[in-house]
Coordinates of C-alpha atoms and ligand atoms in Angstrom, one line a residue:
X1 CA 113.0 114.7 116.8
X2 CA 109.3 113.9 117.5
X3 CA 107.0 112.3 114.9
X4 CA 104.8 115.3 115.0
X5 CA 107.5 117.4 113.1
X6 CA 107.4 115.4 109.9
X7 CA 104.2 116.4 108.3
X8 CA 102.5 113.0 108.9
X9 CA 98.7 113.0 109.5
X10 CA 97.4 112.3 113.0
X11 CA 96.0 108.8 112.2
X12 CA 99.5 107.7 111.1
X13 CA 101.2 109.4 114.1
X14 CA 98.8 107.6 116.4
X15 CA 99.5 104.2 114.9
X16 CA 103.3 104.9 115.2
X17 CA 102.9 105.9 118.9
X18 CA 100.9 102.7 119.5
X19 CA 104.1 100.9 118.7
X20 CA 105.9 103.2 121.1
X21 CA 107.7 105.2 118.4
X22 CA 108.4 108.4 120.2
X23 CA 111.3 109.9 118.3
X24 CA 112.0 109.4 114.6
X25 CA 115.1 107.6 113.7
X26 CA 117.7 109.3 111.5
X27 CA 116.6 107.5 108.3
X28 CA 113.0 108.3 109.0
X29 CA 113.8 112.0 109.6
X30 CA 115.7 112.1 106.3
X31 CA 113.4 110.4 104.0
X32 CA 109.8 110.9 105.2
X33 CA 109.5 114.5 104.1
X34 CA 111.0 113.7 100.7
X35 CA 108.7 110.7 100.1
X36 CA 105.7 112.9 101.1
X37 CA 106.8 115.3 98.4
X38 CA 106.8 112.5 95.8
X39 CA 110.6 112.3 95.4
X40 CA 112.5 109.1 94.6
X41 CA 114.7 107.8 97.4
X42 CA 117.7 105.6 97.7
X43 CA 118.4 105.0 101.4
X44 CA 121.2 102.9 102.8
X45 CA 120.7 102.7 106.6
X46 CA 121.9 100.1 109.0
X47 CA 119.9 97.1 110.0
X48 CA 117.3 97.8 112.7
X49 CA 117.2 101.5 112.0
X50 CA 113.5 101.7 111.2
X51 CA 113.5 101.6 107.4
X52 CA 110.0 100.0 107.2
X53 CA 108.2 102.9 108.8
X54 CA 110.5 105.3 106.8
X55 CA 108.7 104.2 103.7
X56 CA 105.4 102.8 105.0
X57 CA 104.2 105.9 106.8
X58 CA 104.6 108.4 104.0
X59 CA 103.4 105.9 101.4
X60 CA 100.2 105.4 103.3
X61 CA 99.7 109.1 103.6
X62 CA 100.0 109.6 99.9
X63 CA 97.7 106.7 99.1
X64 CA 95.1 107.9 101.6
X65 CA 94.7 111.2 99.8
X66 CA 94.5 109.8 96.2
X67 CA 91.6 108.1 94.5
X68 CA 91.1 104.4 95.1
X69 CA 91.8 102.1 92.2
X70 CA 89.4 99.7 90.6
X71 CA 89.6 96.5 88.6
X72 CA 92.8 94.6 88.8
X73 CA 94.9 97.7 89.4
X74 CA 97.4 98.2 92.2
X75 CA 98.5 101.6 93.5
X76 CA 101.7 100.7 95.4
X77 CA 104.0 97.7 95.0
X78 CA 106.4 96.7 97.7
X79 CA 108.9 94.0 96.6
X80 CA 110.9 91.9 99.0
X81 CA 113.2 88.9 98.7
X82 CA 111.6 86.5 101.3
X83 CA 108.2 85.3 102.2
X84 CA 108.7 86.0 105.9
X85 CA 109.7 89.6 105.2
X86 CA 106.6 90.0 103.0
X87 CA 104.4 88.9 105.8
X88 CA 106.2 91.2 108.3
X89 CA 106.0 94.2 106.1
X90 CA 102.3 93.5 105.3
X91 CA 101.6 93.4 109.0
X92 CA 103.4 96.7 109.6
X93 CA 101.5 98.4 106.7
X94 CA 98.2 97.2 108.1
X95 CA 99.1 98.4 111.6
X96 CA 100.2 101.8 110.4
X97 CA 97.1 102.2 108.3
X98 CA 94.6 101.2 111.0
X99 CA 93.3 104.7 111.9
X100 CA 93.1 106.1 108.4
X101 CA 89.6 107.4 107.8
X102 CA 89.1 105.2 104.7
X103 CA 90.9 101.9 105.1
X104 CA 93.4 100.9 102.4
X105 CA 93.4 97.4 101.0
X106 CA 96.7 95.7 101.6
X107 CA 97.5 92.3 100.3
X108 CA 100.6 90.1 100.9
X109 CA 101.4 87.6 98.2
X110 CA 104.2 85.0 98.1
X111 CA 104.9 81.6 96.8
X112 CA 104.7 78.2 98.5
X113 CA 101.0 78.6 99.3
X114 CA 98.0 78.1 97.1
X115 CA 97.6 80.8 94.5
X116 CA 93.8 80.7 94.4
X117 CA 93.0 82.7 97.5
X118 CA 95.5 85.3 96.4
X119 CA 93.7 85.5 93.0
X120 CA 90.4 85.9 94.7
X121 CA 91.7 88.5 97.1
X122 CA 93.0 90.5 94.2
X123 CA 89.6 90.9 92.7
X124 CA 88.9 94.6 92.7
X125 CA 92.6 95.5 92.9
X126 CA 94.4 96.7 95.9
X127 CA 96.0 99.8 97.3
X128 CA 99.2 98.1 98.4
X129 CA 100.6 94.8 97.4
X130 CA 103.6 93.4 99.3
X131 CA 105.1 90.6 97.2
X132 CA 107.9 88.3 96.4
X133 CA 108.9 88.6 92.7
X134 CA 108.1 85.0 91.6
X135 CA 104.6 84.8 92.9
X136 CA 103.8 88.3 91.7
X137 CA 104.8 87.2 88.2
X138 CA 102.6 84.1 88.5
X139 CA 99.6 86.3 89.4
X140 CA 100.3 88.6 86.5
X141 CA 100.5 85.5 84.3
X142 CA 97.0 84.5 85.5
X143 CA 95.7 88.0 84.8
X144 CA 94.9 88.4 88.4
X145 CA 96.6 91.7 88.7
X146 CA 97.9 94.6 86.6
X147 CA 100.8 96.9 87.4
X148 CA 99.8 99.5 84.9
X149 CA 98.7 102.0 87.5
X150 CA 101.4 101.6 90.2
X151 CA 102.3 105.0 91.4
X152 CA 104.9 104.0 93.9
X153 CA 107.4 101.1 93.8
X154 CA 109.3 100.1 97.0
X155 CA 112.2 97.7 96.9
X156 CA 113.1 96.7 100.4
X157 CA 116.4 94.8 100.7
X158 CA 116.9 96.3 97.3
X159 CA 120.4 95.1 96.7
X160 CA 119.3 91.5 97.2
X161 CA 116.6 92.0 94.6
X162 CA 119.1 93.3 92.0
X163 CA 121.4 90.4 92.7
X164 CA 121.6 87.1 90.8
X165 CA 118.6 84.9 91.3
X166 CA 116.2 87.8 91.4
X167 CA 117.5 90.2 88.8
X168 CA 115.7 88.5 85.9
X169 CA 112.3 88.4 87.7
X170 CA 112.8 92.0 88.8
X171 CA 113.5 93.1 85.3
X172 CA 110.3 91.5 84.0
X173 CA 108.3 93.2 86.8
X174 CA 109.9 96.6 86.2
X175 CA 109.0 96.4 82.5
X176 CA 105.3 96.3 83.5
X177 CA 105.4 99.4 85.6
X178 CA 104.5 102.9 84.4
X179 CA 107.6 104.9 83.6
X180 CA 106.1 107.8 85.6
X181 CA 106.2 106.6 89.2
X182 CA 107.9 107.1 92.5
X183 CA 110.6 104.6 93.3
X184 CA 111.9 104.0 96.8
X185 CA 115.0 101.8 97.4
X186 CA 115.9 100.7 100.8
X187 CA 118.7 98.4 102.2
X188 CA 121.4 98.2 104.7
X189 CA 123.9 97.5 102.0
X190 CA 124.3 98.7 98.3
X191 CA 127.4 97.0 97.0
X192 CA 129.0 98.7 94.1
X193 CA 127.9 95.9 91.7
X194 CA 124.2 96.8 92.1
X195 CA 124.5 100.5 92.2
X196 CA 124.2 101.0 88.5
X197 CA 121.0 99.0 88.4
X198 CA 119.6 101.0 91.3
X199 CA 120.5 104.4 89.7
X200 CA 118.7 103.3 86.5
X201 CA 115.4 103.1 88.3
X202 CA 115.7 106.5 90.0
X203 CA 114.9 110.1 88.9
X204 CA 116.6 112.8 90.7
X205 CA 116.5 110.8 93.9
X206 CA 117.3 111.8 97.5
X207 CA 120.3 109.6 98.3
X208 CA 121.0 109.0 101.9
X209 CA 123.5 106.8 103.6
X210 CA 123.4 106.4 107.4
X211 CA 125.9 103.6 107.7
X212 CA 128.0 101.3 105.6
X213 CA 128.8 98.2 107.6
X214 CA 128.8 96.4 110.9
X215 CA 131.7 98.5 112.2
X216 CA 129.1 101.2 112.5
X217 CA 126.1 99.1 113.4
X218 CA 125.1 100.3 116.8
X219 CA 125.4 98.2 119.8
X220 CA 126.2 94.8 118.2
X221 CA 129.1 93.3 120.1
X222 CA 130.9 91.1 117.6
X223 CA 132.9 88.1 118.7
X224 CA 135.0 85.5 117.0
X225 CA 135.4 82.1 118.8
X226 CA 138.0 79.6 117.5
X227 CA 136.7 76.1 117.5
X228 CA 137.4 72.9 115.6
X229 CA 134.7 72.4 113.0
X230 CA 133.5 69.0 114.3
X231 CA 133.0 70.4 117.8
X232 CA 130.8 73.4 116.9
X233 CA 127.5 71.8 117.9
X234 CA 128.9 71.0 121.3
X235 CA 130.2 74.5 121.7
X236 CA 126.9 75.9 120.6
X237 CA 125.1 73.8 123.1
X238 CA 127.5 74.9 125.8
X239 CA 127.0 78.5 125.0
X240 CA 123.2 78.2 125.0
X241 CA 123.3 76.3 128.3
X242 CA 125.6 78.7 130.1
X243 CA 124.1 82.0 128.9
X244 CA 120.7 83.3 129.8
X245 CA 119.6 83.9 126.2
X246 CA 115.9 83.8 125.7
X247 CA 116.4 83.3 122.0
X248 CA 119.3 82.3 119.8
X249 CA 119.4 82.6 116.0
X250 CA 122.0 80.3 114.5
X251 CA 123.0 80.6 110.9
X252 CA 124.3 77.6 109.0
X253 CA 125.2 77.1 105.4
X254 CA 122.9 74.4 104.2
X255 CA 119.3 73.2 104.5
X256 CA 120.7 69.8 105.7
X257 CA 122.7 71.5 108.4
X258 CA 119.7 73.4 109.7
X259 CA 117.9 70.1 110.3
X260 CA 121.0 68.3 111.5
X261 CA 122.0 70.9 114.1
X262 CA 118.5 71.5 115.3
X263 CA 118.0 67.8 115.8
X264 CA 121.2 67.5 117.8
X265 CA 120.2 70.3 120.0
X266 CA 116.8 68.8 120.5
X267 CA 118.4 65.5 121.6
X268 CA 120.3 67.6 124.1
X269 CA 117.0 68.8 125.5
X270 CA 117.0 72.3 123.9
X271 CA 113.9 73.5 122.1
X272 CA 115.4 74.0 118.7
X273 CA 113.7 74.3 115.3
X274 CA 115.0 74.6 111.7
X275 CA 114.1 77.2 109.0
X276 CA 115.1 76.9 105.4
X277 CA 113.7 77.4 101.9
X278 CA 112.7 73.9 101.2
X279 CA 110.3 73.4 104.1
X280 CA 106.7 73.7 103.3
X281 CA 105.4 77.3 103.8
X282 CA 103.3 76.1 106.7
X283 CA 106.4 74.7 108.4
X284 CA 108.4 77.9 107.7
X285 CA 105.7 80.1 109.1
X286 CA 105.4 77.8 112.1
X287 CA 109.1 77.7 112.8
X288 CA 109.3 81.5 112.9
X289 CA 106.1 81.8 114.9
X290 CA 107.4 79.3 117.5
X291 CA 110.7 81.2 117.7
X292 CA 108.9 84.5 118.2
X293 CA 106.5 83.0 120.8
X294 CA 109.5 81.5 122.7
X295 CA 108.2 78.0 122.1
X296 CA 111.5 77.4 120.4
X297 CA 114.5 78.9 122.0
X298 CA 116.9 78.2 119.1
X299 CA 116.2 78.8 115.5
X300 CA 118.7 77.2 113.1
X301 CA 118.4 78.8 109.7
X302 CA 119.9 79.4 106.3
X303 CA 120.3 82.9 104.9
X304 CA 116.6 82.8 104.2
X305 CA 116.3 84.4 107.7
X306 CA 119.2 86.9 107.1
X307 CA 117.2 89.7 105.5
X308 CA 114.9 92.1 107.2
X309 CA 113.4 89.9 109.9
X310 CA 112.6 91.9 113.0
X311 CA 112.6 89.6 116.0
X312 CA 112.1 91.2 119.4
X313 CA 114.4 90.2 122.3
X314 CA 116.9 88.5 120.2
X315 CA 120.1 89.0 122.1
X316 CA 122.4 86.8 120.0
X317 CA 123.1 85.6 116.5
X318 CA 125.6 82.8 116.0
X319 CA 127.4 82.2 112.7
X320 CA 127.9 78.4 113.1
X321 CA 128.9 78.5 109.4
X322 CA 130.3 81.7 108.2
X323 CA 128.3 83.6 105.6
X324 CA 129.6 83.5 102.0
X325 CA 129.9 87.2 101.7
X326 CA 130.6 90.3 103.8
X327 CA 127.2 91.6 102.8
X328 CA 125.5 88.5 104.2
X329 CA 127.5 89.0 107.4
X330 CA 126.1 92.5 107.8
X331 CA 122.5 91.3 107.3
X332 CA 122.8 88.2 109.5
X333 CA 124.3 90.0 112.5
X334 CA 121.7 92.8 112.0
X335 CA 118.9 90.5 113.2
X336 CA 120.1 91.5 116.7
X337 CA 120.9 94.9 118.1
X338 CA 117.7 96.3 116.6
X339 CA 116.0 99.7 117.4
X340 CA 118.6 100.8 119.8
X341 CA 118.7 97.5 121.8
X342 CA 122.1 95.8 122.1
X343 CA 123.0 92.4 120.9
X344 CA 125.9 90.0 120.3
X345 CA 127.0 88.3 117.1
X346 CA 129.2 85.3 117.6
X347 CA 131.1 83.8 114.7
X348 CA 132.7 80.3 114.9
X349 CA 136.1 80.2 113.3
X350 CA 137.8 77.0 112.4
X351 CA 141.1 76.3 110.8
X352 CA 139.5 76.0 107.4
X353 CA 137.4 79.2 107.7
X354 CA 139.9 81.5 109.3
X355 CA 141.1 83.0 106.1
X356 CA 137.6 83.5 104.9
X357 CA 136.7 85.3 108.1
X358 CA 139.7 87.6 107.7
X359 CA 138.3 88.6 104.3
X360 CA 135.0 89.5 105.9
X361 CA 136.7 91.5 108.6
X362 CA 138.9 93.3 106.0
X363 CA 135.9 94.3 104.0
X364 CA 134.2 95.6 107.1
X365 CA 137.3 97.3 108.4
X366 CA 137.1 95.1 111.5
X367 CA 139.6 93.1 113.4
X368 CA 138.1 91.0 116.1
X369 CA 140.2 89.3 118.9
X370 CA 140.0 85.6 118.5
X371 CA 138.6 84.0 121.6
X372 CA 138.6 80.4 122.9
X373 CA 136.2 78.8 125.3
X374 CA 137.7 76.7 128.0
X375 CA 137.2 73.0 127.2
X376 CA 136.7 73.8 123.5
X377 CA 140.2 74.9 122.6
X378 CA 140.9 74.0 118.9
X379 CA 143.7 71.6 118.0
X380 CA 143.3 71.6 114.3
X381 CA 145.9 73.6 112.4
X382 CA 145.1 76.1 109.7
X383 CA 146.1 75.1 106.2
X384 CA 149.3 76.8 105.1
X385 CA 148.6 80.1 103.3
X386 CA 148.9 80.0 99.5
X387 CA 152.3 81.1 98.1
X388 CA 152.3 84.9 98.1
X389 CA 150.6 85.0 101.4
X390 CA 147.1 85.6 100.1
X391 CA 147.3 89.2 101.2
X392 CA 146.8 88.2 104.9
X393 CA 149.3 89.9 107.1
X394 CA 149.7 90.7 110.7
X395 CA 148.7 87.3 111.9
X396 CA 147.9 86.6 115.5
X397 CA 149.7 84.0 117.4
X398 CA 149.6 80.9 115.1
X399 CA 147.9 77.7 115.9
X400 CA 151.3 76.0 115.9
X401 CA 152.5 78.4 118.5
X402 CA 149.5 77.7 120.6
X403 CA 150.0 73.9 120.2
X404 CA 153.6 74.3 121.2
X405 CA 152.6 76.3 124.2
X406 CA 149.9 73.8 125.1
X407 CA 152.4 71.0 124.8
X408 CA 154.8 72.9 127.1
X409 CA 152.0 73.2 129.6
X410 CA 151.6 76.9 129.1
X411 CA 148.0 78.0 129.7
X412 CA 147.3 79.7 126.3
X413 CA 143.6 79.9 126.9
X414 CA 142.2 82.9 128.6
X415 CA 138.9 82.1 130.3
X416 CA 136.1 83.7 128.4
X417 CA 133.5 85.5 130.5
X418 CA 130.0 84.3 129.8
X419 CA 128.4 86.2 127.0
X420 CA 126.0 88.6 128.6
X421 CA 122.5 88.9 127.5
X422 CA 121.5 92.1 125.9
X423 CA 120.5 94.7 128.5
X424 CA 116.9 95.8 128.0
X425 CA 116.4 98.4 125.2
X426 CA 116.3 101.6 127.0
X427 CA 116.4 105.0 125.3
X428 CA 116.4 104.9 121.6
X429 CA 120.1 105.6 121.6
X430 CA 122.0 105.5 118.4
X431 CA 125.6 105.2 119.2
X432 CA 128.6 103.7 117.5
X433 CA 130.6 100.9 118.8
X434 CA 134.2 100.9 117.8
X435 CA 135.5 97.8 116.3
X436 CA 137.3 95.7 118.9
X437 CA 140.9 94.6 118.8
X438 CA 142.0 96.7 115.8
X439 CA 145.8 96.4 115.8
Ligands
ADP501 P1 115.3 98.0 109.3 O1 114.3 97.7 108.2 O2 116.0 99.3 109.2 O3 116.2 96.9 109.6 P2 112.9 97.9 110.9 O4 112.0 98.8 110.1 O5 112.6 96.4 110.8 O6 114.4 98.2 110.6 O7 112.7 98.4 112.4 C1 113.5 97.8 113.4 C2 112.8 97.9 114.7 O8 112.7 99.2 115.2 C3 111.3 97.4 114.6 O9 111.0 96.7 115.8 C4 110.6 98.7 114.6 O10 109.3 98.5 115.1 C5 111.4 99.6 115.5 N1 111.3 101.1 115.2 C6 111.3 101.6 114.0 N2 111.2 103.0 114.1 C7 111.2 103.3 115.4 C8 111.0 104.5 116.1 N3 111.0 105.7 115.5 N4 111.0 104.4 117.5 C9 111.1 103.2 118.1 N5 111.2 102.0 117.5 C10 111.2 102.1 116.1
MG502 MG1 114.0 96.2 106.9

């Protein structure tokens, strides 16, 4: 379906076509007409499916036809969980609005940087604010901004904003918004635990669901490689050195691990950089910019990079440490395989994390073949399952079996072909990849 069929004005269509948007994606086709009509929307659509434009384009169209605000007032508020995502969405809004006859004032506000320039910029209000919750509340506390006239609220990565850690801040912000407003909720995942909160915000919404999990995420080849935990950095290095990946995003569990793994890779001569929430904002911005500009080939990050970031030409995501939850898994691997391009997600599985990964697989309705890489075959043995079996059945060949085979000189290791780089994004093809290795 072409963009011209959605009722968007010419300046917005032109900006979209500047970014080579030719056809609308399914989520865009579903929600843009409803948002233009002023309806509330709750949209669950897979990572990389074009949710940003799905809310940004109709939002800009509505704002460009209404009266401009004055004073400290704001007309549209977009809340997001990370600073990097705020910056990315702000840039998209500015791009999409570039040909509008009367320019709209868009501000991006987040913490970790000086508040004064943000307070100055807010003088005279704004048409659109893209914000992280904490800094927005600070600005409200300083009387720099009022939410009393917000006509549209957007929550991107909405489930994250409802979850612990943000829920309290979100509640304080919501209390300051007019009751009569349009509310738009977007995410790849809406776990049942947050659905009640989401529903509480919405009036007669359009609810659409394009996909539920990575089993239906288009074109992400998921792989699970068995490796002893202490050898993960060596394996990572090996994979990076033997695959023609221009960029590799590696997720680890802790801030310390980002620095530690990046440092080890650097010592091996690879351009690697770390990204986590305790770096200065300047360092965070620099790390991501270096990665996008290919000055750093490897970005080693915590889950701060898991949500919403759109990094072009990212053929592979590596779970060096497994994510805590199946939801995090969906978002992490969704950094690749975006906008119809294909990508690979590689998870390192060690004896200790095997049961946890099976839980993630189960929640996603997946069962991945376990692979081993020649020279990196694991020797550690998985801890015995808890009495009662922990609900894990249908085990593959056990580690003990493999050890026995190895001791008997049986070649238990199949050579793994090199992980191929993503083929170039061609047509904007939305297709499903069946989970591999389902028994
Ligand atoms: P999501 O928020 O659903 O994860 P994004 O909004 O970040 O996805 O979009 C993913 C990528 O797809 C971005 O690079 C975006 O520019 C691109 N994209 C979005 N809509 C289209 C479209 N209609 N045609 C081509 N590319 C698109
Ligand atoms: Mg997004």
